[in-house]
Tab-separated table of C-alpha atoms in Angstrom:
chain	number	residue	atom	x	y	z
A	821	GLN	CA	-0.126	-0.119	-0.103
A	822	LYS	CA	1.351	3.579	-1.131
A	823	GLU	CA	2.013	5.689	1.872
A	824	VAL	CA	2.901	9.230	2.701
A	825	GLU	CA	3.990	9.798	6.397
A	826	GLN	CA	4.411	13.500	8.243
A	827	ASN	CA	4.749	13.811	11.767
A	828	SER	CA	1.440	14.991	13.288
A	829	GLY	CA	3.285	18.067	15.174
A	830	PRO	CA	2.112	20.329	16.477
A	831	LEU	CA	5.340	22.165	15.435
A	832	SER	CA	6.236	25.288	17.654
A	833	VAL	CA	8.206	27.977	16.244
A	834	PRO	CA	8.974	31.412	16.801
A	835	GLU	CA	8.081	34.156	14.653
A	836	GLY	CA	10.771	35.304	12.179
A	837	ALA	CA	12.196	31.611	12.290
A	838	ILE	CA	13.047	28.866	9.958
A	839	ALA	CA	10.125	25.904	10.062
A	840	SER	CA	10.913	22.790	8.375
A	841	LEU	CA	8.716	20.121	7.440
A	842	ASN	CA	9.333	16.513	6.117
A	843	CYS	CA	7.876	13.997	4.416
A	844	THR	CA	8.375	10.140	3.489
A	845	TYR	CA	6.500	8.639	0.797
A	846	SER	CA	6.766	4.441	0.261
A	847	ASP	CA	6.271	4.284	-3.747
A	848	ARG	CA	9.573	4.700	-5.358
A	849	GLY	CA	8.182	5.002	-8.486
A	850	SER	CA	6.145	8.318	-7.596
A	851	GLN	CA	7.787	11.501	-9.695
A	852	SER	CA	5.415	14.448	-8.958
A	853	PHE	CA	5.314	15.968	-5.251
A	854	PHE	CA	3.414	18.816	-3.545
A	855	TRP	CA	3.040	20.265	-0.540
A	856	TYR	CA	-0.739	21.916	0.407
A	857	ARG	CA	-1.963	24.530	2.895
A	858	GLN	CA	-4.800	23.768	4.663
A	859	TYR	CA	-6.126	26.378	7.191
A	860	SER	CA	-9.043	24.707	9.667
A	861	GLY	CA	-12.343	24.397	8.022
A	862	LYS	CA	-11.103	25.438	4.726
A	863	SER	CA	-9.704	23.047	1.628
A	864	PRO	CA	-6.188	22.367	0.838
A	865	GLU	CA	-4.084	25.374	-0.910
A	866	LEU	CA	-1.254	24.210	-3.598
A	867	ILE	CA	2.233	26.119	-1.903
A	868	MET	CA	4.537	24.108	-3.928
A	869	SER	CA	5.085	21.008	-6.472
A	870	ILE	CA	8.526	19.564	-7.039
A	871	TYR	CA	9.415	17.280	-9.394
A	872	SER	CA	13.028	16.319	-9.663
A	873	ASN	CA	15.995	16.115	-7.198
A	874	GLY	CA	17.350	19.317	-5.175
A	875	ASP	CA	15.938	22.526	-4.238
A	876	LYS	CA	12.954	24.800	-5.536
A	877	GLU	CA	12.624	27.983	-3.903
A	878	ASP	CA	9.482	30.482	-4.463
A	879	GLY	CA	9.368	33.066	-2.087
A	880	ARG	CA	9.744	32.248	1.451
A	881	PHE	CA	9.380	28.621	0.878
A	882	THR	CA	11.799	26.061	-0.541
A	883	ALA	CA	10.852	22.723	-1.368
A	884	GLN	CA	13.425	19.780	-0.938
A	885	LEU	CA	13.253	16.252	-3.198
A	886	ASN	CA	15.348	13.530	-2.609
A	887	LYS	CA	14.417	10.589	-4.320
A	888	ALA	CA	16.911	8.018	-3.546
A	889	SER	CA	15.830	8.672	0.235
A	890	GLN	CA	12.146	8.968	-0.504
A	891	TYR	CA	12.209	12.244	1.255
A	892	VAL	CA	10.492	15.609	0.594
A	893	SER	CA	10.591	18.978	3.009
A	894	LEU	CA	9.583	22.112	3.094
A	895	LEU	CA	10.926	24.985	4.343
A	896	ILE	CA	8.977	28.077	5.571
A	897	ARG	CA	11.348	30.969	5.863
A	898	ASP	CA	10.845	34.128	8.602
A	899	SER	CA	7.860	32.383	9.559
A	900	GLN	CA	4.640	34.405	10.231
A	901	PRO	CA	1.427	33.649	12.566
A	902	SER	CA	-0.539	33.690	9.646
A	903	ASP	CA	1.547	30.803	8.184
A	904	SER	CA	-0.033	28.519	11.358
A	905	ALA	CA	-1.793	25.554	9.552
A	906	THR	CA	-1.705	22.232	8.746
A	907	TYR	CA	0.676	21.547	5.933
A	908	LEU	CA	-0.013	18.315	3.861
A	909	CYS	CA	2.445	16.560	1.642
A	910	ALA	CA	1.044	14.851	-1.191
A	911	VAL	CA	2.698	12.266	-3.663
A	912	MET	CA	0.791	11.969	-7.299
A	913	ASP	CA	0.799	8.148	-8.055
A	914	SER	CA	1.262	6.612	-11.511
A	915	SER	CA	-2.541	7.316	-12.335
A	916	TYR	CA	-2.420	10.631	-11.444
A	917	LYS	CA	-4.151	10.117	-7.688
A	918	LEU	CA	-2.542	11.934	-5.247
A	919	ILE	CA	-1.976	10.194	-1.912
A	920	PHE	CA	-1.744	12.663	1.214
A	921	GLY	CA	-0.005	11.989	4.219
A	922	SER	CA	-1.960	13.355	7.826
A	923	GLY	CA	-0.269	16.338	7.884
A	924	THR	CA	1.283	18.298	10.130
A	925	ARG	CA	0.103	21.385	12.071
A	926	LEU	CA	2.235	24.526	12.434
A	927	LEU	CA	2.198	26.979	15.187
A	928	VAL	CA	3.986	30.338	14.695
A	929	ARG	CA	4.038	32.267	17.847
A	930	PRO	CA	4.194	36.119	17.882
B	658	GLY	CA	-4.821	30.102	-10.872
B	659	ALA	CA	-7.465	27.429	-12.072
B	660	VAL	CA	-10.579	27.552	-10.259
B	661	VAL	CA	-13.351	24.717	-8.849
B	662	SER	CA	-16.358	25.788	-7.290
B	663	GLN	CA	-17.611	23.454	-4.810
B	664	HIS	CA	-21.258	23.638	-3.453
B	665	PRO	CA	-22.967	23.840	-1.171
B	666	SER	CA	-20.443	24.713	1.567
B	667	TRP	CA	-22.354	22.907	4.385
B	668	VAL	CA	-25.048	20.737	4.770
B	669	ILE	CA	-27.758	19.692	7.587
B	670	CYS	CA	-29.225	16.435	7.230
B	671	LYS	CA	-31.510	14.020	8.569
B	672	SER	CA	-30.605	10.511	8.310
B	673	GLY	CA	-32.015	8.655	5.644
B	674	THR	CA	-31.816	11.455	3.401
B	675	SER	CA	-29.750	11.775	0.284
B	676	VAL	CA	-27.262	14.876	-0.275
B	677	LYS	CA	-26.254	16.191	-3.434
B	678	ILE	CA	-22.432	17.665	-4.057
B	679	GLU	CA	-21.841	19.689	-7.140
B	680	CYS	CA	-17.807	20.214	-8.540
B	681	ARG	CA	-17.511	22.846	-11.269
B	682	SER	CA	-14.613	23.644	-13.164
B	683	LEU	CA	-15.017	27.207	-13.954
B	684	ASP	CA	-12.280	28.527	-16.587
B	685	PHE	CA	-11.409	25.074	-17.874
B	686	GLN	CA	-12.468	21.697	-18.566
B	687	ALA	CA	-11.723	18.343	-16.769
B	688	THR	CA	-11.916	15.120	-17.880
B	689	THR	CA	-11.317	13.758	-14.098
B	690	MET	CA	-12.472	14.743	-11.452
B	691	PHE	CA	-11.350	13.628	-7.648
B	692	TRP	CA	-13.667	13.368	-4.728
B	693	TYR	CA	-11.979	12.915	-1.006
B	694	ARG	CA	-13.233	12.569	2.140
B	695	GLN	CA	-11.331	14.306	5.415
B	696	PHE	CA	-12.786	13.447	8.841
B	697	PRO	CA	-11.371	15.834	11.988
B	698	LYS	CA	-8.156	15.865	12.468
B	699	GLN	CA	-7.511	13.444	9.719
B	700	SER	CA	-5.974	13.666	5.754
B	701	LEU	CA	-7.968	13.455	2.933
B	702	MET	CA	-8.502	10.168	1.649
B	703	LEU	CA	-9.275	9.752	-2.074
B	704	MET	CA	-13.092	7.937	-2.451
B	705	ALA	CA	-13.308	7.971	-6.185
B	706	THR	CA	-12.175	9.165	-9.777
B	707	SER	CA	-14.820	11.069	-11.687
B	708	ASN	CA	-14.327	10.538	-15.407
B	709	GLU	CA	-16.317	12.565	-17.603
B	710	GLY	CA	-18.623	10.377	-19.522
B	711	SER	CA	-18.031	7.117	-17.996
B	712	LYS	CA	-18.097	5.298	-14.852
B	713	ALA	CA	-16.381	6.675	-12.151
B	714	THR	CA	-13.750	4.421	-9.848
B	715	TYR	CA	-13.757	3.632	-7.035
B	716	GLU	CA	-11.100	3.019	-4.189
B	717	GLN	CA	-11.189	0.160	-2.203
B	718	GLY	CA	-14.192	0.277	1.135
B	719	VAL	CA	-16.106	2.709	-0.483
B	720	GLU	CA	-19.378	1.879	-1.657
B	721	LYS	CA	-20.393	2.839	-4.967
B	722	ASP	CA	-24.103	2.152	-4.488
B	723	LYS	CA	-23.955	4.682	-1.285
B	724	PHE	CA	-21.778	7.165	-3.026
B	725	LEU	CA	-23.091	8.376	-6.293
B	726	ILE	CA	-20.833	9.887	-8.944
B	727	ASN	CA	-22.024	11.366	-12.058
B	728	HIS	CA	-19.625	13.409	-14.514
B	729	ALA	CA	-22.064	14.268	-17.371
B	730	SER	CA	-20.130	17.308	-18.742
B	731	LEU	CA	-16.429	18.126	-18.624
B	732	THR	CA	-17.277	20.938	-16.080
B	733	LEU	CA	-19.469	19.102	-13.512
B	734	SER	CA	-19.304	16.498	-11.109
B	735	THR	CA	-21.897	15.646	-8.674
B	736	LEU	CA	-21.245	13.025	-5.626
B	737	THR	CA	-24.471	12.309	-3.825
B	738	VAL	CA	-24.906	10.406	-0.451
B	739	THR	CA	-27.642	7.964	-0.666
B	740	SER	CA	-29.294	7.229	2.906
B	741	ALA	CA	-26.843	9.310	4.387
B	742	HIS	CA	-26.056	8.355	8.250
B	743	PRO	CA	-24.742	10.076	10.854
B	744	GLU	CA	-21.188	8.229	10.412
B	745	ASP	CA	-21.470	9.978	6.769
B	746	SER	CA	-20.185	13.281	8.477
B	747	SER	CA	-17.526	14.722	7.120
B	748	PHE	CA	-15.869	16.887	4.969
B	749	TYR	CA	-15.946	16.275	1.079
B	750	ILE	CA	-13.653	18.126	-1.121
B	751	CYS	CA	-13.417	17.519	-4.896
B	752	SER	CA	-10.506	18.539	-7.091
B	753	ALA	CA	-10.027	19.090	-10.831
B	754	GLY	CA	-6.971	19.252	-12.702
B	755	GLN	CA	-5.425	21.317	-15.564
B	756	GLY	CA	-3.095	19.120	-17.240
B	757	ASN	CA	-1.861	15.806	-15.196
B	758	GLU	CA	0.162	17.382	-12.900
B	759	LYS	CA	-1.557	20.101	-10.651
B	760	LEU	CA	-4.801	19.430	-9.177
B	761	PHE	CA	-6.979	22.215	-8.045
B	762	PHE	CA	-9.605	21.780	-4.899
B	763	GLY	CA	-12.629	22.875	-4.860
B	764	SER	CA	-13.647	24.891	-0.996
B	765	GLY	CA	-15.438	21.866	0.405
B	766	THR	CA	-18.868	20.448	1.684
B	767	GLN	CA	-18.962	20.179	5.560
B	768	LEU	CA	-21.745	17.583	5.640
B	769	SER	CA	-23.591	16.882	9.302
B	770	VAL	CA	-26.182	13.997	9.131
B	771	LEU	CA	-28.533	14.241	12.569
């Protein structure tokens, strides 16, 4: 069974710090990886997508992918209280289905 | 980005009744839409893949006779929860893709069955 694993948290960081969110996946054939942010009671919002090994930066967000280790991470620089949410790691399988992790709850303390 | 509209945002119904949820892609054609369910503090679980003009593909453990999916056009998919029971209370979310790589989510429907 294909699995995506995340630490449920909460991960608590002070405002302005770097938040590091991690994710591992079991399907070695996966090629597409996504990070979503979800506020309570709301639908997920796409933050980043990454398809090749290495880093991908977009503003304060950096996604990192290591396919050999089956590991994806998301770094949030200069964390803001508004970043407090649940972050979902998702992996797309060969039939274009998204498999979600259980999410990591991030709390940014003012 | 692409817009996916989902309606209603929330619904309360009596046990035994049926509820229909609509998912529309507003500015693109979606041959495939996905339906997810999310229980409190849990992740999204894929229920079914909705294909325009053909039968939906259901994930293991999802009852196709209970969760009826219709994808009659390239911009509309509907999920009907038939004979709803309190255990069906959940957050239902649809998504549609623009191309094969990125999915955009509807705003979700919170269903409460009394």
